[in-house]
Amino acid sequence: MIFGDDILKYKEDIVHHVCELVKIPSVEAPAEPGKPFGSAVNSALEYVLRLADSMGFVTKNVDGYAGHVEYGSGDTLIGVLVHVDVVPAGDGWRLPPFSATIEDGKIYGRGGCDDKGPAIVALYALKAMKDAGIVPKNKVRVIFGTNEESGMKDMAYYFSKESFPNLGFSPDAGYPIYNREKGILKIKVSDKNSGVISGVGSGVISGVISSVTSGVISGVSSGKNSDGTVDETTFEKLFPFSRISGGTAANVVPASCIGTMPRENLTETELEKLNTAAASYSGCKITIEQQGSSVIITAHGKPAHASTPEVGNNAISHYFEFLSTVSINQKTTALMKYLHQGVGLATDGGPMKVNCMDEESGPLTLNLGTVEILQDSGSAVIDIRYPVTKNGSEIIHALSEFAEKYGVEINVANHLEPLYIKEGHPLLVTLASAYEKATGEEAKLLSMGGGTYARTLKNNGVAFGSAEGANIHQADEYVTIDGLVSHGRICTEAIFELAATEYKL
């Protein structure tokens, strides 16, 4: 018998509130007054804080960026960091992504496993202590974040206003204990030389580099108006696509990539070549449809979490690989050539010469997450997870040098330093104790490519636990009800022991 068993009495309430929270489509949206990540994300934050208020806890909403629930009054602050935002639903769901449908002991819906189930469990762990009359030596805060999936800007703001926990964990990974998290780079790549198209000629995508813009064409004797500007009709023929778009988020392997071009930009022979190439392409499914006056070319991949890109099948990468097999009168932007040759189908950064690994955390991984190319602009976002002993600045420098060769530029949209807490740390000792009491199993230390809020705790936090589920960041995400209960026992025991232990920090 452990204290963690006390949470079992709240099973039905936990299931109910997880379902209600999953029904809120808390995907990041444009900011509104007091709602920095949109109204739906704010609704999810307000839901959990209202629930905590109803339980009699002290709560605080920090300007819509995050909120916390507090219990205890000691000098040592214990933090349990969870998040209520989710990645976009994407396509391919068998059940509505925000319905919270219960089927075969599973709650289906975006965010049930990542991280709304564990968020509700953490709150009920505090309730279990409160209802049992336990007043902890240490102050415990369950911190509800709102931007974990899109850069953790919420925690940067929150901790500019509130104290850092002395120790803490994020139940957003798995068991036993993840004391190593790779560094995470979100890199935006865009065409560098806006306003110029050079070296125009016919051929495949792996041909000449061209920066597609609405400006001047150099090295072309025809296709200009008398004032030197581009004749729009000629321009459209130089770049037949009106748009190429793919992916939903940097940290998700894209399930689809779609290109649209006017039908008039293709001859009958070129259209036939496209259909023939699509039928024979083996990398992924390619479909070609005529919709009105447009031809739609779609690559169909398989989504996965960006920390394990090899598990998915990247639709954007395959899109450009497919185009390279078709000999039609298409022109390629500098960005397109970079994405095809510089990224390609590799998931380890090998073509860019940034592939590396260490014994502590394994190899670097790379995911081409999103792309948006129009006739006068283009950009893509790449997600890189690098080993805990490697230097992020050196990787950024290597990426910049490589980008220069292709005439594109990169900007670091977000950089999260690695997390690495070594064996013997007081936090690891306590969490191992709780896990072993609850399960009877050894608490092994693990590494991962994912990024959790634990890395925001200045190497005094780790990823510890999550409820059993599947399809995180994919269609038909679910969390099992038995998994919520099992996680609840371990998580509650861990919070209880962290709150009761006297630390000399």
Short mmCIF file of C-alpha atoms in Angstrom, two decimals:
data_model
loop_
_atom_site.label_atom_id
_atom_site.label_comp_id
_atom_site.label_asym_id
_atom_site.label_seq_id
_atom_site.Cartn_x
_atom_site.Cartn_y
_atom_site.Cartn_z
CA MET A 1 0.00 0.00 0.00
CA ILE A 2 1.42 3.38 -1.02
CA PHE A 3 -0.06 6.83 -0.72
CA GLY A 4 -0.38 6.92 -4.50
CA ASP A 5 -3.26 4.45 -4.20
CA ASP A 6 -5.40 7.27 -2.79
CA ILE A 7 -5.97 8.63 -6.29
CA LEU A 8 -7.90 5.52 -7.30
CA LYS A 9 -11.04 6.90 -5.64
CA TYR A 10 -11.15 9.74 -8.19
CA LYS A 11 -11.05 7.54 -11.28
CA GLU A 12 -14.48 8.52 -12.66
CA ASP A 13 -13.89 12.22 -12.02
CA ILE A 14 -10.50 12.08 -13.73
CA VAL A 15 -11.98 10.41 -16.82
CA HIS A 16 -14.78 12.99 -16.96
CA HIS A 17 -12.48 16.00 -16.76
CA VAL A 18 -9.94 14.56 -19.20
CA CYS A 19 -12.77 14.16 -21.70
CA GLU A 20 -14.02 17.71 -21.13
CA LEU A 21 -10.52 19.10 -21.57
CA VAL A 22 -9.90 17.09 -24.75
CA LYS A 23 -13.08 18.57 -26.23
CA ILE A 24 -11.46 22.01 -26.19
CA PRO A 25 -9.50 22.36 -29.48
CA SER A 26 -6.57 24.14 -27.85
CA VAL A 27 -4.36 24.60 -30.91
CA GLU A 28 -2.29 27.78 -31.03
CA ALA A 29 -4.05 30.63 -32.84
CA PRO A 30 -3.46 34.37 -33.31
CA ALA A 31 -3.15 36.30 -30.06
CA GLU A 32 -6.08 38.19 -28.59
CA PRO A 33 -6.09 40.59 -25.63
CA GLY A 34 -5.21 38.51 -22.56
CA LYS A 35 -5.02 35.39 -24.69
CA PRO A 36 -1.48 35.22 -26.12
CA PHE A 37 -2.01 31.89 -27.89
CA GLY A 38 -5.62 32.30 -28.94
CA SER A 39 -9.03 31.82 -27.39
CA ALA A 40 -9.19 28.02 -27.51
CA VAL A 41 -5.88 27.60 -25.67
CA ASN A 42 -7.04 30.17 -23.14
CA SER A 43 -10.30 28.25 -22.63
CA ALA A 44 -8.31 25.12 -21.77
CA LEU A 45 -6.22 27.05 -19.23
CA GLU A 46 -9.30 28.60 -17.66
CA TYR A 47 -10.98 25.18 -17.47
CA VAL A 48 -8.26 23.60 -15.33
CA LEU A 49 -7.92 26.68 -13.10
CA ARG A 50 -11.69 26.75 -12.48
CA LEU A 51 -11.56 23.06 -11.62
CA ALA A 52 -8.75 23.71 -9.14
CA ASP A 53 -10.69 26.63 -7.65
CA SER A 54 -13.64 24.32 -7.06
CA MET A 55 -11.31 22.03 -5.08
CA GLY A 56 -10.32 24.88 -2.79
CA PHE A 57 -6.76 25.42 -4.03
CA VAL A 58 -4.86 28.68 -4.41
CA THR A 59 -4.63 29.39 -8.15
CA LYS A 60 -3.06 32.07 -10.32
CA ASN A 61 -3.40 32.95 -13.99
CA VAL A 62 -0.20 34.63 -15.21
CA ASP A 63 -1.51 36.85 -18.00
CA GLY A 64 -2.84 33.93 -20.01
CA TYR A 65 0.65 32.49 -20.62
CA ALA A 66 0.36 29.87 -17.88
CA GLY A 67 -1.30 29.27 -14.55
CA HIS A 68 -0.57 27.36 -11.39
CA VAL A 69 -2.26 25.54 -8.57
CA GLU A 70 -0.48 25.68 -5.22
CA TYR A 71 -0.55 23.55 -2.08
CA GLY A 72 1.71 23.73 0.95
CA SER A 73 3.80 26.54 2.38
CA GLY A 74 7.41 25.37 2.74
CA ASP A 75 10.50 27.20 1.49
CA THR A 76 11.36 24.52 -1.07
CA LEU A 77 9.24 24.79 -4.19
CA ILE A 78 8.36 21.62 -6.11
CA GLY A 79 7.07 22.07 -9.65
CA VAL A 80 4.98 19.70 -11.73
CA LEU A 81 4.86 21.10 -15.25
CA VAL A 82 2.09 20.05 -17.64
CA HIS A 83 0.52 21.63 -20.72
CA VAL A 84 -2.97 22.08 -22.10
CA ASP A 85 -2.11 23.08 -25.68
CA VAL A 86 -2.03 20.52 -28.49
CA VAL A 87 -0.67 20.17 -32.02
CA PRO A 88 -3.17 20.57 -34.90
CA ALA A 89 -5.46 17.59 -35.41
CA GLY A 90 -4.37 16.89 -38.98
CA ASP A 91 -6.16 14.46 -41.27
CA GLY A 92 -6.95 10.76 -41.24
CA TRP A 93 -8.95 10.44 -38.02
CA ARG A 94 -11.41 7.59 -37.68
CA LEU A 95 -13.18 9.47 -34.88
CA PRO A 96 -13.60 13.24 -34.51
CA PRO A 97 -10.33 14.55 -33.02
CA PHE A 98 -11.99 16.66 -30.32
CA SER A 99 -14.90 14.40 -29.45
CA ALA A 100 -13.21 12.57 -26.55
CA THR A 101 -14.94 9.38 -27.64
CA ILE A 102 -14.57 6.50 -25.17
CA GLU A 103 -14.18 3.16 -26.90
CA ASP A 104 -12.70 -0.12 -25.62
CA GLY A 105 -11.32 1.53 -22.48
CA LYS A 106 -9.62 4.31 -24.45
CA ILE A 107 -10.31 8.03 -24.67
CA TYR A 108 -9.77 9.11 -28.27
CA GLY A 109 -8.90 12.70 -29.03
CA ARG A 110 -6.06 15.09 -29.70
CA GLY A 111 -4.13 15.74 -26.50
CA GLY A 112 -5.61 12.98 -24.37
CA CYS A 113 -2.19 11.43 -23.93
CA ASP A 114 -0.10 14.53 -24.71
CA ASP A 115 -0.65 16.11 -22.23
CA LYS A 116 -4.20 16.67 -21.00
CA GLY A 117 -4.59 13.30 -19.29
CA PRO A 118 -1.45 13.76 -17.17
CA ALA A 119 -2.44 17.39 -16.49
CA ILE A 120 -5.72 16.36 -14.89
CA VAL A 121 -4.01 13.54 -12.99
CA ALA A 122 -1.46 15.98 -11.50
CA LEU A 123 -4.27 18.16 -10.19
CA TYR A 124 -6.01 15.18 -8.61
CA ALA A 125 -2.74 14.13 -7.00
CA LEU A 126 -2.82 17.41 -5.07
CA LYS A 127 -6.47 16.84 -4.24
CA ALA A 128 -5.63 13.41 -2.85
CA MET A 129 -3.13 14.96 -0.42
CA LYS A 130 -5.50 17.77 0.53
CA ASP A 131 -8.44 15.44 1.12
CA ALA A 132 -6.20 13.17 3.25
CA GLY A 133 -5.27 16.14 5.44
CA ILE A 134 -1.61 15.95 4.50
CA VAL A 135 0.16 19.31 4.80
CA PRO A 136 3.46 18.94 2.93
CA LYS A 137 6.82 20.28 4.15
CA ASN A 138 7.46 21.69 0.69
CA LYS A 139 5.25 23.91 -1.44
CA VAL A 140 3.95 22.15 -4.54
CA ARG A 141 2.84 23.89 -7.70
CA VAL A 142 1.20 22.21 -10.65
CA ILE A 143 2.01 24.61 -13.48
CA PHE A 144 -0.28 24.52 -16.51
CA GLY A 145 1.43 25.76 -19.67
CA THR A 146 -0.11 26.85 -22.94
CA ASN A 147 2.70 26.82 -25.56
CA GLU A 148 4.67 23.62 -25.06
CA GLU A 149 4.01 22.42 -28.58
CA SER A 150 5.13 25.64 -30.28
CA GLY A 151 8.33 26.76 -28.59
CA MET A 152 7.65 27.07 -24.84
CA LYS A 153 7.35 30.84 -24.99
CA ASP A 154 4.82 30.47 -22.19
CA MET A 155 7.41 29.22 -19.70
CA ALA A 156 9.86 31.99 -20.61
CA TYR A 157 7.17 34.52 -19.72
CA TYR A 158 5.88 32.63 -16.69
CA PHE A 159 9.30 32.32 -15.09
CA SER A 160 9.98 36.00 -15.72
CA LYS A 161 7.10 36.61 -13.30
CA GLU A 162 7.23 33.61 -10.94
CA SER A 163 9.89 31.71 -8.99
CA PHE A 164 11.75 28.76 -10.47
CA PRO A 165 10.97 25.49 -8.67
CA ASN A 166 13.90 24.07 -6.73
CA LEU A 167 13.04 20.63 -8.08
CA GLY A 168 10.43 19.40 -10.49
CA PHE A 169 9.30 17.08 -13.23
CA SER A 170 7.09 17.02 -16.30
CA PRO A 171 4.80 13.99 -16.76
CA ASP A 172 5.00 14.26 -20.53
CA ALA A 173 7.23 11.45 -21.73
CA GLY A 174 7.07 7.99 -20.20
CA TYR A 175 8.57 5.85 -17.45
CA PRO A 176 10.86 5.34 -15.71
CA ILE A 177 12.94 8.61 -15.74
CA TYR A 178 14.23 10.66 -18.66
CA ASN A 179 17.23 12.59 -17.37
CA ARG A 180 18.52 13.44 -20.85
CA GLU A 181 16.67 15.45 -23.50
CA LYS A 182 18.32 16.41 -26.76
CA GLY A 183 18.75 20.03 -27.75
CA ILE A 184 16.02 21.29 -30.06
CA LEU A 185 16.48 23.73 -32.93
CA LYS A 186 13.62 25.13 -34.97
CA ILE A 187 15.13 26.57 -38.14
CA LYS A 188 13.28 28.71 -40.69
CA VAL A 189 14.74 28.54 -44.19
CA SER A 190 13.79 31.06 -46.86
CA ASP A 191 14.86 32.27 -50.28
CA LYS A 192 17.69 34.78 -49.82
CA ASN A 193 17.85 36.76 -53.04
CA SER A 194 14.30 38.02 -53.36
CA GLY A 195 13.75 39.88 -56.59
CA VAL A 196 16.00 37.87 -58.92
CA ILE A 197 15.59 34.85 -61.16
CA SER A 198 18.82 33.64 -62.69
CA GLY A 199 20.03 30.90 -65.00
CA VAL A 200 16.60 30.06 -66.36
CA GLY A 201 16.32 26.89 -68.43
CA SER A 202 14.19 23.82 -68.71
CA GLY A 203 14.70 20.58 -66.86
CA VAL A 204 14.05 18.81 -63.60
CA ILE A 205 14.04 20.16 -60.07
CA SER A 206 17.66 19.23 -59.52
CA GLY A 207 18.64 21.67 -62.25
CA VAL A 208 19.56 25.34 -61.96
CA ILE A 209 18.96 27.37 -58.83
CA SER A 210 16.35 30.05 -59.38
CA SER A 211 15.02 32.55 -56.85
CA VAL A 212 11.41 33.00 -57.84
CA THR A 213 10.12 36.51 -57.25
CA SER A 214 8.15 39.27 -58.88
CA GLY A 215 11.28 41.25 -59.66
CA VAL A 216 13.97 41.07 -62.37
CA ILE A 217 15.06 38.09 -64.43
CA SER A 218 18.78 38.19 -65.14
CA GLY A 219 20.39 36.34 -67.99
CA VAL A 220 17.15 36.05 -69.97
CA SER A 221 16.72 37.78 -73.31
CA SER A 222 12.97 37.44 -73.47
CA GLY A 223 10.02 37.66 -71.11
CA LYS A 224 10.48 41.31 -70.06
CA ASN A 225 8.36 44.34 -70.60
CA SER A 226 9.93 47.41 -72.17
CA ASP A 227 10.62 48.87 -68.71
CA GLY A 228 12.60 45.78 -67.67
CA THR A 229 9.97 44.26 -65.40
CA VAL A 230 8.80 40.67 -65.72
CA ASP A 231 5.97 39.95 -68.09
CA GLU A 232 3.49 38.18 -65.84
CA THR A 233 2.48 35.63 -68.46
CA THR A 234 6.10 34.62 -69.04
CA PHE A 235 6.72 34.61 -65.31
CA GLU A 236 3.98 32.11 -64.63
CA LYS A 237 5.43 29.78 -67.24
CA LEU A 238 8.84 30.02 -65.58
CA PHE A 239 7.36 28.80 -62.32
CA PRO A 240 4.27 26.73 -63.11
CA PHE A 241 3.20 26.18 -59.48
CA SER A 242 0.99 28.84 -57.97
CA ARG A 243 1.57 27.30 -54.55
CA ILE A 244 3.29 24.40 -52.80
CA SER A 245 2.25 23.83 -49.19
CA GLY A 246 2.78 21.01 -46.71
CA GLY A 247 2.88 20.10 -43.05
CA THR A 248 1.01 21.28 -39.96
CA ALA A 249 3.79 21.95 -37.43
CA ALA A 250 7.58 21.77 -37.22
CA ASN A 251 7.45 18.98 -34.65
CA VAL A 252 5.24 16.69 -36.73
CA VAL A 253 6.38 14.63 -39.71
CA PRO A 254 4.12 16.00 -42.48
CA ALA A 255 1.38 13.72 -43.71
CA SER A 256 0.76 15.62 -46.93
CA CYS A 257 2.25 18.15 -49.33
CA ILE A 258 0.12 19.78 -52.02
CA GLY A 259 1.11 21.72 -55.11
CA THR A 260 -1.30 23.67 -57.31
CA MET A 261 -0.64 24.86 -60.84
CA PRO A 262 -2.85 26.28 -63.58
CA ARG A 263 -3.79 23.58 -66.08
CA GLU A 264 -2.72 25.88 -68.93
CA ASN A 265 0.88 25.69 -67.68
CA LEU A 266 1.07 22.02 -68.64
CA THR A 267 1.04 20.51 -72.08
CA GLU A 268 -0.82 17.25 -72.64
CA THR A 269 2.56 15.47 -72.86
CA GLU A 270 3.71 16.96 -69.54
CA LEU A 271 0.48 15.99 -67.81
CA GLU A 272 0.87 12.46 -69.14
CA LYS A 273 4.46 12.37 -67.83
CA LEU A 274 3.25 13.47 -64.41
CA ASN A 275 0.59 10.75 -64.25
CA THR A 276 3.03 8.08 -65.39
CA ALA A 277 5.64 9.16 -62.85
CA ALA A 278 3.05 9.27 -60.06
CA ALA A 279 1.93 5.72 -60.80
CA SER A 280 5.49 4.40 -60.66
CA TYR A 281 6.81 6.42 -57.70
CA SER A 282 7.51 4.08 -54.78
CA GLY A 283 8.46 6.50 -52.00
CA CYS A 284 4.89 7.37 -51.08
CA LYS A 285 1.49 7.68 -52.70
CA ILE A 286 1.28 10.52 -55.24
CA THR A 287 -2.09 11.65 -56.57
CA ILE A 288 -2.76 14.05 -59.47
CA GLU A 289 -6.20 15.60 -59.88
CA GLN A 290 -7.73 18.21 -62.13
CA GLN A 291 -9.99 20.61 -60.24
CA GLY A 292 -11.49 23.19 -62.53
CA SER A 293 -8.67 25.10 -64.18
CA SER A 294 -6.02 23.74 -61.80
CA VAL A 295 -3.93 20.60 -61.48
CA ILE A 296 -3.40 19.41 -57.90
CA ILE A 297 -0.38 17.24 -57.13
CA THR A 298 -0.37 15.69 -53.65
CA ALA A 299 2.17 13.57 -51.83
CA HIS A 300 0.72 11.40 -49.05
CA GLY A 301 3.08 10.58 -46.20
CA LYS A 302 2.80 9.20 -42.69
CA PRO A 303 2.84 11.50 -39.63
CA ALA A 304 5.01 10.92 -36.57
CA HIS A 305 6.60 12.92 -33.79
CA ALA A 306 9.59 14.93 -34.99
CA SER A 307 11.80 13.28 -32.37
CA THR A 308 11.43 10.02 -34.30
CA PRO A 309 11.19 11.12 -37.94
CA GLU A 310 12.32 7.73 -39.16
CA VAL A 311 9.03 6.27 -37.91
CA GLY A 312 7.03 8.48 -40.28
CA ASN A 313 7.25 9.13 -44.00
CA ASN A 314 7.87 12.78 -44.86
CA ALA A 315 5.44 13.97 -47.53
CA ILE A 316 7.35 17.21 -48.20
CA SER A 317 10.67 15.47 -48.78
CA HIS A 318 9.01 12.97 -51.08
CA TYR A 319 7.22 15.76 -52.95
CA PHE A 320 10.47 17.26 -54.14
CA GLU A 321 11.99 13.84 -54.72
CA PHE A 322 9.03 12.98 -56.91
CA LEU A 323 9.31 16.20 -58.92
CA SER A 324 12.97 15.43 -59.57
CA THR A 325 11.91 12.31 -61.45
CA VAL A 326 9.67 14.19 -63.88
CA SER A 327 11.20 15.83 -66.91
CA ILE A 328 8.82 18.72 -67.58
CA ASN A 329 9.33 22.42 -68.20
CA GLN A 330 9.52 23.34 -64.50
CA LYS A 331 11.86 25.75 -62.77
CA THR A 332 13.20 25.35 -59.28
CA THR A 333 13.68 28.00 -56.63
CA ALA A 334 16.80 28.11 -54.49
CA LEU A 335 14.67 26.93 -51.58
CA MET A 336 13.29 23.99 -53.54
CA LYS A 337 16.75 22.86 -54.56
CA TYR A 338 17.98 23.21 -50.97
CA LEU A 339 15.09 21.13 -49.64
CA HIS A 340 15.55 18.45 -52.30
CA GLN A 341 19.33 18.12 -52.20
CA GLY A 342 20.24 19.59 -48.81
CA VAL A 343 17.53 17.88 -46.77
CA GLY A 344 16.34 15.14 -49.05
CA LEU A 345 14.96 11.96 -47.56
CA ALA A 346 17.60 11.80 -44.80
CA THR A 347 16.52 12.15 -41.16
CA ASP A 348 20.00 12.56 -39.65
CA GLY A 349 21.22 15.80 -41.24
CA GLY A 350 23.79 13.89 -43.27
CA PRO A 351 23.50 15.92 -46.51
CA MET A 352 24.11 19.10 -44.47
CA LYS A 353 27.11 17.56 -42.68
CA VAL A 354 25.57 18.06 -39.23
CA ASN A 355 24.97 14.38 -38.50
CA CYS A 356 26.45 13.40 -35.14
CA MET A 357 25.72 11.25 -32.09
CA ASP A 358 26.84 10.45 -28.56
CA GLU A 359 26.52 7.49 -26.19
CA GLU A 360 24.36 9.48 -23.77
CA SER A 361 21.50 10.31 -26.12
CA GLY A 362 22.04 8.85 -29.58
CA PRO A 363 22.02 10.48 -33.03
CA LEU A 364 20.92 13.86 -34.28
CA THR A 365 17.51 13.76 -35.97
CA LEU A 366 16.04 16.15 -38.53
CA ASN A 367 12.46 16.71 -39.66
CA LEU A 368 11.34 18.94 -42.52
CA GLY A 369 8.09 19.99 -40.85
CA THR A 370 6.42 22.65 -43.00
CA VAL A 371 6.82 24.37 -46.36
CA GLU A 372 5.03 27.26 -48.06
CA ILE A 373 6.19 28.34 -51.53
CA LEU A 374 4.37 30.96 -53.57
CA GLN A 375 5.46 32.64 -56.79
CA ASP A 376 7.14 35.53 -54.97
CA SER A 377 8.24 33.96 -51.69
CA GLY A 378 9.06 30.70 -50.00
CA SER A 379 9.93 29.33 -46.59
CA ALA A 380 10.21 26.05 -44.73
CA VAL A 381 10.70 25.07 -41.09
CA ILE A 382 13.06 22.31 -40.00
CA ASP A 383 13.09 20.65 -36.58
CA ILE A 384 16.48 19.34 -35.38
CA ARG A 385 17.12 17.32 -32.21
CA TYR A 386 20.83 17.16 -31.36
CA PRO A 387 22.73 15.03 -28.79
CA VAL A 388 23.08 16.30 -25.22
CA THR A 389 26.89 16.55 -25.33
CA LYS A 390 27.01 18.49 -28.60
CA ASN A 391 27.18 22.26 -29.08
CA GLY A 392 24.10 23.86 -30.57
CA SER A 393 25.96 26.98 -31.70
CA GLU A 394 28.36 24.89 -33.76
CA ILE A 395 25.45 23.13 -35.44
CA ILE A 396 23.81 26.47 -36.26
CA HIS A 397 27.07 27.72 -37.76
CA ALA A 398 27.38 24.62 -39.94
CA LEU A 399 23.77 25.01 -41.10
CA SER A 400 24.40 28.65 -42.04
CA GLU A 401 27.49 27.80 -44.07
CA PHE A 402 25.65 25.06 -45.90
CA ALA A 403 22.67 27.34 -46.63
CA GLU A 404 24.99 29.91 -48.22
CA LYS A 405 25.95 27.40 -50.90
CA TYR A 406 22.32 27.20 -52.02
CA GLY A 407 21.49 30.89 -51.88
CA VAL A 408 19.03 30.52 -49.01
CA GLU A 409 19.16 31.95 -45.53
CA ILE A 410 18.32 30.43 -42.20
CA ASN A 411 16.97 31.99 -39.03
CA VAL A 412 16.79 30.29 -35.65
CA ALA A 413 13.11 30.48 -34.71
CA ASN A 414 13.68 28.69 -31.42
CA HIS A 415 16.55 26.96 -29.60
CA LEU A 416 16.10 24.83 -26.51
CA GLU A 417 19.35 23.75 -24.88
CA PRO A 418 19.77 20.06 -23.96
CA LEU A 419 18.84 18.72 -20.55
CA TYR A 420 21.27 16.39 -18.78
CA ILE A 421 21.00 15.59 -15.06
CA LYS A 422 23.52 13.07 -13.87
CA GLU A 423 22.87 10.04 -11.72
CA GLY A 424 22.76 10.71 -7.97
CA HIS A 425 20.92 14.03 -8.16
CA PRO A 426 18.44 14.37 -5.23
CA LEU A 427 15.52 14.65 -7.62
CA LEU A 428 16.42 11.37 -9.33
CA VAL A 429 16.74 9.62 -5.98
CA THR A 430 13.23 10.64 -4.90
CA LEU A 431 11.58 9.84 -8.21
CA ALA A 432 13.30 6.46 -8.36
CA SER A 433 12.02 5.69 -4.88
CA ALA A 434 8.44 6.54 -5.83
CA TYR A 435 8.56 4.57 -9.05
CA GLU A 436 10.05 1.46 -7.46
CA LYS A 437 7.51 1.50 -4.61
CA ALA A 438 4.61 1.83 -7.04
CA THR A 439 5.79 -0.73 -9.60
CA GLY A 440 8.35 -2.98 -7.94
CA GLU A 441 10.62 -2.33 -10.93
CA GLU A 442 14.01 -0.66 -11.27
CA ALA A 443 13.88 3.02 -12.18
CA LYS A 444 16.25 3.17 -15.14
CA LEU A 445 17.55 6.48 -16.50
CA LEU A 446 16.69 7.09 -20.14
CA SER A 447 17.28 9.63 -22.90
CA MET A 448 14.92 10.97 -25.54
CA GLY A 449 14.71 13.25 -28.52
CA GLY A 450 11.48 14.87 -27.39
CA GLY A 451 11.40 18.13 -25.54
CA THR A 452 9.46 18.67 -22.33
CA TYR A 453 9.04 21.53 -19.89
CA ALA A 454 11.65 19.84 -17.69
CA ARG A 455 14.41 21.58 -19.66
CA THR A 456 13.09 24.97 -18.48
CA LEU A 457 14.00 24.11 -14.85
CA LYS A 458 17.72 24.88 -15.14
CA ASN A 459 18.81 21.24 -14.85
CA ASN A 460 16.74 20.68 -11.73
CA GLY A 461 13.91 18.91 -13.52
CA VAL A 462 13.34 15.78 -15.60
CA ALA A 463 10.63 14.15 -17.66
CA PHE A 464 8.94 11.54 -15.51
CA GLY A 465 5.93 9.55 -16.56
CA SER A 466 2.86 9.87 -18.72
CA ALA A 467 -0.32 7.91 -19.16
CA GLU A 468 -0.33 4.92 -21.48
CA GLY A 469 -1.61 5.78 -24.94
CA ALA A 470 -0.62 5.93 -28.57
CA ASN A 471 -0.53 7.99 -31.78
CA ILE A 472 0.85 11.12 -30.18
CA HIS A 473 0.95 13.85 -32.85
CA GLN A 474 -0.82 11.47 -35.23
CA ALA A 475 -4.40 10.67 -36.16
CA ASP A 476 -6.48 8.76 -33.59
CA GLU A 477 -4.41 9.73 -30.57
CA TYR A 478 -5.76 8.05 -27.46
CA VAL A 479 -5.07 7.53 -23.79
CA THR A 480 -6.17 4.37 -21.99
CA ILE A 481 -8.27 4.70 -18.86
CA ASP A 482 -6.22 1.99 -17.16
CA GLY A 483 -3.12 3.93 -18.17
CA LEU A 484 -4.47 7.07 -16.49
CA VAL A 485 -5.02 5.10 -13.30
CA SER A 486 -1.59 3.45 -13.39
CA HIS A 487 0.12 6.76 -14.08
CA GLY A 488 -1.97 8.34 -11.33
CA ARG A 489 -0.60 5.96 -8.70
CA ILE A 490 3.02 6.63 -9.65
CA CYS A 491 2.61 10.37 -10.17
CA THR A 492 0.74 10.85 -6.90
CA GLU A 493 3.35 8.87 -4.97
CA ALA A 494 6.11 10.95 -6.56
CA ILE A 495 4.46 14.27 -5.67
CA PHE A 496 3.80 13.00 -2.15
CA GLU A 497 7.44 12.02 -1.62
CA LEU A 498 8.83 15.20 -3.19
CA ALA A 499 6.54 17.26 -0.97
CA ALA A 500 7.53 15.35 2.17
CA THR A 501 11.30 15.11 1.74
CA GLU A 502 13.61 17.68 3.32
CA TYR A 503 16.18 18.80 0.77
CA LYS A 504 19.44 20.67 1.35
CA LEU A 505 19.73 22.58 -1.89
#
